Short mmCIF file of C-alpha atoms in Angstrom, two decimals:
data_model
loop_
_atom_site.label_atom_id
_atom_site.label_comp_id
_atom_site.label_asym_id
_atom_site.label_seq_id
_atom_site.Cartn_x
_atom_site.Cartn_y
_atom_site.Cartn_z
CA ALA Q 1 -70.64 17.69 11.25
CA GLY Q 2 -68.93 16.84 14.51
CA GLY Q 3 -65.53 17.62 13.00
CA ASP Q 4 -66.78 20.98 11.72
CA HIS Q 5 -68.13 21.79 15.17
CA LEU Q 6 -64.77 20.99 16.80
CA HIS Q 7 -62.98 23.05 14.17
CA LEU Q 8 -65.24 26.04 14.82
CA SER Q 9 -64.79 25.66 18.58
CA ALA Q 10 -61.02 25.61 18.23
CA TYR Q 11 -61.12 28.62 15.91
CA TRP Q 12 -63.36 30.50 18.34
CA ARG Q 13 -61.06 29.66 21.24
CA ARG Q 14 -57.99 30.88 19.36
CA TRP Q 15 -59.78 34.06 18.39
CA THR Q 16 -60.96 34.84 21.94
CA ASP Q 17 -57.49 34.03 23.30
CA TRP Q 18 -56.02 36.53 20.85
CA VAL Q 19 -58.60 39.21 21.66
CA LEU Q 20 -58.79 38.69 25.44
CA THR Q 21 -55.41 36.98 26.06
CA THR Q 22 -55.08 33.76 28.08
CA ASP Q 23 -54.32 35.57 31.33
CA LYS Q 24 -57.33 35.20 33.65
CA ARG Q 25 -57.08 38.67 35.19
CA GLN Q 26 -56.48 40.31 31.85
CA ARG Q 27 -59.53 38.56 30.42
CA ILE Q 28 -61.67 39.95 33.24
CA ARG Q 29 -60.35 43.48 32.69
CA LEU Q 30 -60.87 43.28 28.95
CA ALA Q 31 -64.33 41.77 29.41
CA MET Q 32 -65.35 44.68 31.65
CA ALA Q 33 -63.89 47.14 29.15
CA GLY Q 34 -65.80 45.30 26.43
CA LEU Q 35 -69.06 45.70 28.34
CA ALA Q 36 -68.39 49.43 28.71
CA ALA Q 37 -67.57 49.59 24.99
CA LEU Q 38 -70.87 47.84 24.16
CA LEU Q 39 -72.79 50.47 26.11
CA MET Q 40 -70.82 53.19 24.35
CA VAL Q 41 -71.70 51.65 20.98
CA CYS Q 42 -75.38 51.85 21.96
CA CYS Q 43 -74.85 55.52 22.76
CA LEU Q 44 -73.19 56.01 19.37
CA VAL Q 45 -76.22 54.46 17.67
CA VAL Q 46 -78.58 56.74 19.62
CA MET Q 47 -76.59 59.89 18.84
CA ASN Q 48 -76.28 59.06 15.16
CA SER Q 49 -80.04 58.37 15.07
CA VAL Q 50 -80.60 61.80 16.61
CA ALA Q 51 -78.40 63.34 13.90
CA ALA Q 52 -80.21 61.38 11.20
CA ALA Q 53 -83.51 62.78 12.50
CA GLY Q 54 -82.17 66.30 12.05
CA LEU Q 55 -82.12 67.10 15.77
CA ALA Q 56 -78.32 67.47 15.96
CA SER Q 57 -75.52 68.54 13.64
CA THR Q 58 -74.36 65.57 11.58
CA ALA Q 59 -70.82 66.94 11.35
CA GLU Q 60 -70.54 67.40 15.13
CA VAL Q 61 -71.94 63.94 15.81
CA ARG Q 62 -69.45 62.40 13.37
CA VAL Q 63 -66.53 64.10 15.12
CA TRP Q 64 -67.94 63.02 18.50
CA THR Q 65 -68.32 59.44 17.21
CA ALA Q 66 -64.74 59.35 15.93
CA CYS Q 67 -63.36 60.63 19.24
CA SER Q 68 -65.44 58.11 21.21
CA VAL Q 69 -64.29 55.21 19.05
CA LEU Q 70 -60.65 56.30 19.32
CA GLY Q 71 -61.02 56.38 23.11
CA LEU Q 72 -62.39 52.82 23.14
CA ILE Q 73 -59.53 51.62 20.95
CA ALA Q 74 -56.96 53.34 23.17
CA VAL Q 75 -58.37 51.73 26.33
CA TYR Q 76 -58.41 48.27 24.74
CA ALA Q 77 -54.85 48.67 23.46
CA ALA Q 78 -53.59 49.88 26.84
CA ILE Q 79 -55.09 46.91 28.67
CA ARG Q 80 -54.46 44.27 25.99
CA SER Q 81 -50.78 45.20 25.61
CA GLY Q 82 -50.21 45.09 29.36
CA TRP Q 83 -49.16 48.75 29.41
CA SER Q 84 -51.84 49.51 32.02
CA ARG Q 85 -50.25 47.09 34.49
CA ARG Q 86 -47.86 49.81 35.60
CA PHE Q 87 -50.79 51.51 37.34
CA LYS Q 88 -52.45 50.60 40.63
CA ASP Q 89 -55.68 49.88 38.71
CA PRO Q 90 -54.68 47.98 35.55
CA ALA Q 91 -58.32 48.05 34.38
CA LEU Q 92 -58.09 51.86 34.08
CA THR Q 93 -61.55 52.14 35.62
CA LEU Q 94 -61.22 55.78 36.69
CA ALA Q 95 -59.76 56.82 33.33
CA GLN Q 96 -62.56 55.03 31.46
CA ILE Q 97 -65.26 56.66 33.58
CA LEU Q 98 -63.79 60.16 33.24
CA TYR Q 99 -63.47 59.73 29.47
CA ALA Q 100 -67.03 58.41 29.22
CA ILE Q 101 -68.32 61.37 31.25
CA THR Q 102 -66.41 63.74 28.97
CA CYS Q 103 -68.04 62.10 25.93
CA CYS Q 104 -71.41 62.36 27.66
CA VAL Q 105 -70.84 66.06 28.34
CA ALA Q 106 -69.94 66.62 24.67
CA ALA Q 107 -73.08 64.72 23.62
CA PHE Q 108 -75.13 66.94 25.94
CA VAL Q 109 -73.82 69.99 24.12
CA ILE Q 110 -74.35 68.77 20.55
CA ALA Q 111 -77.55 66.71 20.95
CA GLY Q 112 -79.82 69.72 20.67
CA PRO Q 113 -83.44 69.10 21.71
CA ALA Q 114 -82.59 65.40 22.25
CA ARG Q 115 -79.96 66.07 24.94
CA GLY Q 116 -82.20 64.40 27.49
CA VAL Q 117 -80.93 61.03 26.22
CA THR Q 118 -77.58 61.75 27.85
CA LEU Q 119 -79.02 61.64 31.38
CA PRO Q 120 -79.63 57.86 31.61
CA ILE Q 121 -76.28 57.34 29.87
CA LEU Q 122 -74.64 59.41 32.59
CA ALA Q 123 -76.33 57.33 35.31
CA ILE Q 124 -75.09 54.09 33.73
CA ILE Q 125 -71.54 55.45 33.50
CA LEU Q 126 -71.55 56.35 37.18
CA MET Q 127 -72.86 52.93 38.12
CA PHE Q 128 -69.70 51.44 36.65
CA GLY Q 129 -67.84 53.07 39.53
CA ILE Q 130 -69.20 50.31 41.77
CA PHE Q 131 -66.78 47.84 40.21
CA GLY Q 132 -63.50 49.60 40.72
CA LEU Q 133 -63.56 53.03 42.38
CA THR Q 134 -63.11 54.00 45.99
CA THR Q 135 -65.53 56.36 47.72
CA ARG Q 136 -62.95 59.13 47.47
CA GLN Q 137 -62.59 58.57 43.72
CA MET Q 138 -66.37 58.58 43.28
CA LEU Q 139 -66.59 61.92 45.05
CA GLY Q 140 -63.88 63.21 42.72
CA VAL Q 141 -65.89 61.95 39.75
CA LEU Q 142 -68.95 63.76 41.13
CA VAL Q 143 -67.06 67.06 41.39
CA TYR Q 144 -65.61 66.64 37.89
CA SER Q 145 -69.05 65.84 36.47
CA LEU Q 146 -70.70 68.84 38.14
CA VAL Q 147 -68.01 71.17 36.81
CA ALA Q 148 -68.07 69.60 33.32
CA PHE Q 149 -71.84 69.78 33.01
CA GLY Q 150 -71.79 73.31 34.41
CA VAL Q 151 -69.40 74.32 31.63
CA ALA Q 152 -71.52 72.38 29.11
CA SER Q 153 -74.66 74.22 30.22
CA GLY Q 154 -72.83 77.53 29.71
CA VAL Q 155 -71.77 76.44 26.22
CA VAL Q 156 -75.34 75.42 25.35
CA ALA Q 157 -76.62 78.77 26.58
CA ALA Q 158 -74.00 80.59 24.47
CA ARG Q 159 -75.09 78.65 21.38
CA ASP Q 160 -78.52 80.29 21.79
CA GLU Q 161 -80.41 77.36 20.35
CA PRO Q 162 -84.00 77.90 19.28
CA ASP Q 163 -86.71 76.05 21.22
CA TYR Q 164 -84.45 75.93 24.25
CA PRO Q 165 -85.90 78.50 26.68
CA PRO Q 166 -84.24 79.23 30.04
CA VAL Q 167 -86.86 77.17 31.91
CA VAL Q 168 -85.97 74.04 29.90
CA ALA Q 169 -82.27 74.74 30.36
CA ALA Q 170 -82.74 75.07 34.12
CA ALA Q 171 -84.73 71.80 34.15
CA TYR Q 172 -81.93 69.97 32.37
CA VAL Q 173 -79.34 71.36 34.76
CA GLY Q 174 -81.49 70.29 37.70
CA MET Q 175 -81.91 66.79 36.28
CA VAL Q 176 -78.17 66.49 35.69
CA VAL Q 177 -77.52 67.42 39.33
CA VAL Q 178 -80.16 64.93 40.52
CA VAL Q 179 -78.70 62.13 38.38
CA LEU Q 180 -75.16 62.87 39.57
CA LEU Q 181 -76.05 63.07 43.24
CA SER Q 182 -78.37 60.07 43.30
CA SER Q 183 -76.05 57.86 41.25
CA THR Q 184 -73.06 58.79 43.39
CA PHE Q 185 -75.04 58.19 46.58
CA LEU Q 186 -76.24 54.77 45.44
CA THR Q 187 -72.77 53.82 44.24
CA THR Q 188 -71.10 54.82 47.51
CA ARG Q 189 -73.79 52.96 49.48
CA VAL Q 190 -73.15 49.81 47.46
CA GLN Q 191 -69.41 50.22 47.98
CA SER Q 192 -69.96 50.68 51.71
CA THR Q 193 -72.02 47.48 51.80
CA ARG Q 194 -69.35 45.61 49.82
CA GLU Q 195 -66.65 46.84 52.18
CA HIS Q 196 -68.74 45.78 55.18
CA LEU Q 197 -69.22 42.31 53.67
CA ARG Q 198 -65.50 42.12 52.88
CA ARG Q 199 -64.65 42.90 56.51
CA GLN Q 200 -67.19 40.35 57.73
CA LYS Q 201 -65.69 37.74 55.41
CA ALA Q 202 -62.18 38.48 56.70
CA GLU Q 203 -63.38 38.31 60.31
CA LEU Q 204 -65.19 35.04 59.63
CA ALA Q 205 -62.08 33.56 57.99
CA GLN Q 206 -60.01 34.65 60.99
CA ALA Q 207 -62.54 33.15 63.41
CA LEU Q 208 -62.60 29.87 61.48
CA GLU Q 209 -58.80 29.76 61.52
CA GLN Q 210 -58.82 30.33 65.28
CA ILE Q 211 -61.38 27.53 65.72
CA ARG Q 212 -59.27 25.23 63.55
CA GLN Q 213 -56.19 26.16 65.55
CA LEU Q 214 -57.95 25.43 68.83
CA ALA Q 215 -59.30 22.14 67.49
CA THR Q 216 -55.93 20.87 66.26
CA HIS Q 217 -53.33 22.44 68.55
CA ASP Q 218 -52.41 22.36 72.19
CA ASP Q 219 -53.13 25.70 73.89
CA LEU Q 220 -50.05 25.71 76.10
CA THR Q 221 -47.28 24.69 73.70
CA GLY Q 222 -48.85 25.47 70.32
CA LEU Q 223 -48.02 21.93 69.15
CA LEU Q 224 -50.41 19.59 67.39
CA ASN Q 225 -52.73 17.82 69.79
CA ARG Q 226 -53.26 14.07 69.95
CA ARG Q 227 -56.18 13.94 67.48
CA ALA Q 228 -54.43 16.11 64.89
CA MET Q 229 -51.24 14.06 65.29
CA LEU Q 230 -53.11 10.83 64.60
CA ASP Q 231 -54.48 12.35 61.39
CA ARG Q 232 -50.99 13.46 60.40
CA MET Q 233 -49.59 10.00 61.13
CA GLN Q 234 -52.17 8.39 58.86
CA LEU Q 235 -51.25 10.82 56.10
CA GLU Q 236 -47.53 10.14 56.46
CA GLN Q 237 -48.20 6.40 56.66
CA ARG Q 238 -49.91 6.47 53.24
CA ARG Q 239 -47.10 8.60 51.84
CA SER Q 240 -44.47 6.20 53.20
CA LEU Q 241 -46.36 3.24 51.77
CA ARG Q 242 -46.33 4.82 48.28
CA SER Q 243 -42.73 6.06 48.31
CA GLY Q 244 -41.11 3.39 50.44
CA SER Q 245 -39.39 6.07 52.55
CA PRO Q 246 -38.74 5.23 56.22
CA LEU Q 247 -41.11 6.47 58.93
CA LEU Q 248 -40.19 6.48 62.61
CA ILE Q 249 -42.10 7.42 65.74
CA ALA Q 250 -40.50 8.59 68.97
CA GLN Q 251 -42.22 8.95 72.33
CA LEU Q 252 -40.66 11.50 74.67
CA ASP Q 253 -41.44 11.85 78.36
CA ILE Q 254 -40.05 14.50 80.70
CA ASP Q 255 -38.47 12.77 83.68
CA HIS Q 256 -39.87 13.44 87.18
CA PHE Q 257 -42.20 16.14 85.89
CA LYS Q 258 -44.59 15.71 88.81
CA ALA Q 259 -41.77 16.77 91.12
CA VAL Q 260 -41.42 20.02 89.15
CA ASN Q 261 -45.09 20.83 89.72
CA ASP Q 262 -44.95 19.83 93.39
CA THR Q 263 -41.79 21.83 94.09
CA HIS Q 264 -42.19 24.93 91.93
CA GLY Q 265 -45.90 25.05 91.17
CA HIS Q 266 -47.98 24.49 88.05
CA ALA Q 267 -47.01 27.84 86.50
CA ALA Q 268 -43.37 26.76 86.55
CA GLY Q 269 -44.43 23.38 85.17
CA ASP Q 270 -46.13 25.13 82.26
CA LEU Q 271 -42.90 27.05 81.56
CA VAL Q 272 -40.97 23.79 81.53
CA LEU Q 273 -43.42 22.27 79.02
CA GLN Q 274 -43.16 25.33 76.78
CA SER Q 275 -39.36 25.42 76.99
CA PHE Q 276 -39.19 21.70 76.27
CA ALA Q 277 -41.41 22.07 73.17
CA ASP Q 278 -39.29 24.99 71.92
CA THR Q 279 -36.05 23.06 72.50
CA VAL Q 280 -37.28 20.02 70.60
CA ARG Q 281 -38.53 22.13 67.67
CA ARG Q 282 -35.17 23.90 67.42
CA ASN Q 283 -33.32 20.60 67.25
CA VAL Q 284 -35.41 18.73 64.66
CA ARG Q 285 -36.09 19.36 60.99
CA ASP Q 286 -39.02 21.35 59.69
CA THR Q 287 -40.37 18.16 58.13
CA ASP Q 288 -40.46 16.38 61.50
CA VAL Q 289 -43.75 16.69 63.35
CA LEU Q 290 -43.96 17.18 67.11
CA ALA Q 291 -47.18 16.83 69.13
CA ARG Q 292 -48.17 16.98 72.75
CA TRP Q 293 -49.55 13.53 73.43
CA GLY Q 294 -50.78 14.26 76.95
CA GLY Q 295 -49.41 15.74 80.17
CA GLU Q 296 -45.60 15.65 79.98
CA GLU Q 297 -45.55 13.12 77.14
CA PHE Q 298 -44.81 14.08 73.54
CA VAL Q 299 -44.68 12.24 70.22
CA LEU Q 300 -42.26 13.03 67.40
CA LEU Q 301 -42.88 11.81 63.86
CA LEU Q 302 -39.71 11.45 61.79
CA CYS Q 303 -40.33 11.32 58.05
CA ASP Q 304 -37.85 9.95 55.54
CA THR Q 305 -35.16 9.46 58.18
CA PRO Q 306 -32.81 6.42 58.28
CA ALA Q 307 -32.81 4.55 61.58
CA ALA Q 308 -29.18 5.36 62.40
CA ASP Q 309 -29.75 9.07 61.78
CA ALA Q 310 -32.89 9.00 63.92
CA VAL Q 311 -31.03 7.47 66.89
CA ALA Q 312 -28.27 10.08 66.57
CA LEU Q 313 -30.88 12.85 66.38
CA MET Q 314 -32.64 11.57 69.52
CA GLU Q 315 -29.33 11.52 71.37
CA ARG Q 316 -28.61 15.13 70.40
CA LEU Q 317 -32.14 16.02 71.45
CA ARG Q 318 -31.66 14.33 74.83
CA GLN Q 319 -28.49 16.33 75.41
CA ALA Q 320 -30.20 19.59 74.39
CA VAL Q 321 -33.00 18.98 76.89
CA GLN Q 322 -30.50 18.11 79.62
CA ALA Q 323 -28.70 21.42 78.99
CA MET Q 324 -31.98 23.38 79.07
CA GLN Q 325 -32.43 25.79 81.96
CA VAL Q 326 -35.87 27.22 82.74
CA PRO Q 327 -35.78 30.43 84.82
CA VAL Q 328 -38.13 30.63 87.81
CA ALA Q 329 -38.79 33.32 90.40
CA GLN Q 330 -36.18 36.03 90.85
CA GLY Q 331 -33.21 34.71 92.78
CA GLY Q 332 -34.20 31.08 92.41
CA GLN Q 333 -32.21 28.38 90.73
CA PRO Q 334 -33.23 27.59 87.12
CA ILE Q 335 -35.15 24.37 86.64
CA THR Q 336 -33.39 21.60 84.77
CA VAL Q 337 -35.03 18.44 83.46
CA THR Q 338 -34.13 15.37 81.47
CA VAL Q 339 -36.08 13.33 78.94
CA SER Q 340 -36.53 9.64 78.25
CA ILE Q 341 -37.10 8.63 74.63
CA GLY Q 342 -38.43 5.48 73.02
CA LEU Q 343 -37.98 5.13 69.26
CA ALA Q 344 -39.67 2.68 66.89
CA ARG Q 345 -39.70 2.22 63.13
CA HIS Q 346 -43.05 1.93 61.40
CA ALA Q 347 -43.36 -1.04 59.06
CA PRO Q 348 -45.59 -0.17 56.06
CA ALA Q 349 -47.86 -3.17 56.59
CA ASP Q 350 -48.29 -2.59 60.35
CA PRO Q 351 -51.03 -0.52 61.96
CA LEU Q 352 -49.97 2.75 63.56
CA ALA Q 353 -51.22 1.54 66.91
CA GLY Q 354 -48.63 -1.25 66.82
CA THR Q 355 -45.79 1.17 66.12
CA LEU Q 356 -46.95 3.48 68.91
CA GLU Q 357 -47.08 0.53 71.28
CA ARG Q 358 -43.50 -0.48 70.40
CA ALA Q 359 -42.32 3.10 70.92
CA ASP Q 360 -44.16 3.17 74.25
CA ARG Q 361 -42.49 -0.06 75.36
CA ALA Q 362 -39.10 1.38 74.38
CA LEU Q 363 -39.94 4.49 76.42
CA TYR Q 364 -40.86 2.31 79.41
CA ALA Q 365 -37.51 0.53 79.01
CA ALA Q 366 -35.74 3.90 79.05
CA LYS Q 367 -37.55 4.81 82.26
CA ALA Q 368 -36.78 1.46 83.82
CA GLY Q 369 -33.13 1.74 82.79
CA GLY Q 370 -32.58 4.92 84.78
CA ARG Q 371 -34.22 7.62 82.64
CA ASN Q 372 -32.45 10.35 80.62
CA ARG Q 373 -31.69 7.96 77.79
CA VAL Q 374 -32.74 6.91 74.29
CA VAL Q 375 -33.92 3.35 73.79
CA PRO Q 376 -34.66 2.08 70.26
CA ALA Q 377 -37.30 -0.62 69.84
CA PRO Q 378 -35.79 -4.09 69.08
CA CYS Q 379 -36.73 -3.94 65.39
CA LEU Q 380 -34.70 -0.74 65.02
CA ARG Q 381 -31.42 -2.14 66.28
#
């Protein structure tokens, strides 16, 4: 029994994949078209029941049924084959609604005394506009429907049906107008609400991204802050432990930065910090991670970098910072700074705090040795 159940499940899956395809978006489009087709089938049953009761011409209802079925087949084929993807709306929502309204108008003409059944059908058709039409398209559908039903009312009047006095005809016309206007109004209101919610969602996502940015980045330089850098270090530490790739940490400190603030002011000091961050980012790889550790001190995380290459990179970085010129007030001399760098290799079994401490000691040695130099930690040499 269990094997039969699995066999049936596999057969059902293959069949649905063939009917609806395996593409997720295509399945949604075809499912929506299938729902519309199901409603149309209900309408076909109603109209054929009306004909069977002798209230409408059987021949006309048969022709109407054939045209409706052909329309459903054409829509399915256009979506299923992928032909509809050339259009802005691959689900062909507007085309389906206009065709359904046309069928509804034809049913209104041939249904005889039972033409009142077309009014709720019309309302349901218009409600489908919620799922894929813009407000402008819905207004176009309204105009088309008013014109189509106006022509249909003229055709019904010309047929001079018995038991269809002018008062009843006027009532039907009035009800058609009421259904069209109310359905369009409700649909556009729902669309307006959806659009409002969509905007709110986008604004909320933007606000959350700004909060995340503020929580993880330094306002002045745009670099990761200390907390975010520690999280990134832990991530890279686990990755290095799995892959065995080298991981190095460099501590960078701008030399005599307090003198820059005292001489040129804090605004100039901020420019120096920003220029320094930009210079470092331009001279390292995209995979290297730079963070502002605090004040004029920065930390650089070098992933999958051999020790010799890291030392050479730090030397090039030191030279780039030394060549950096930060413009100040008009007519003043540009500010130049240097950087001291301590570099340490992270051993997979060691805690990050130990590696940071070794890099900090190497940085202190660079300061004590005269600044503007790169000092590797002893284990790196």
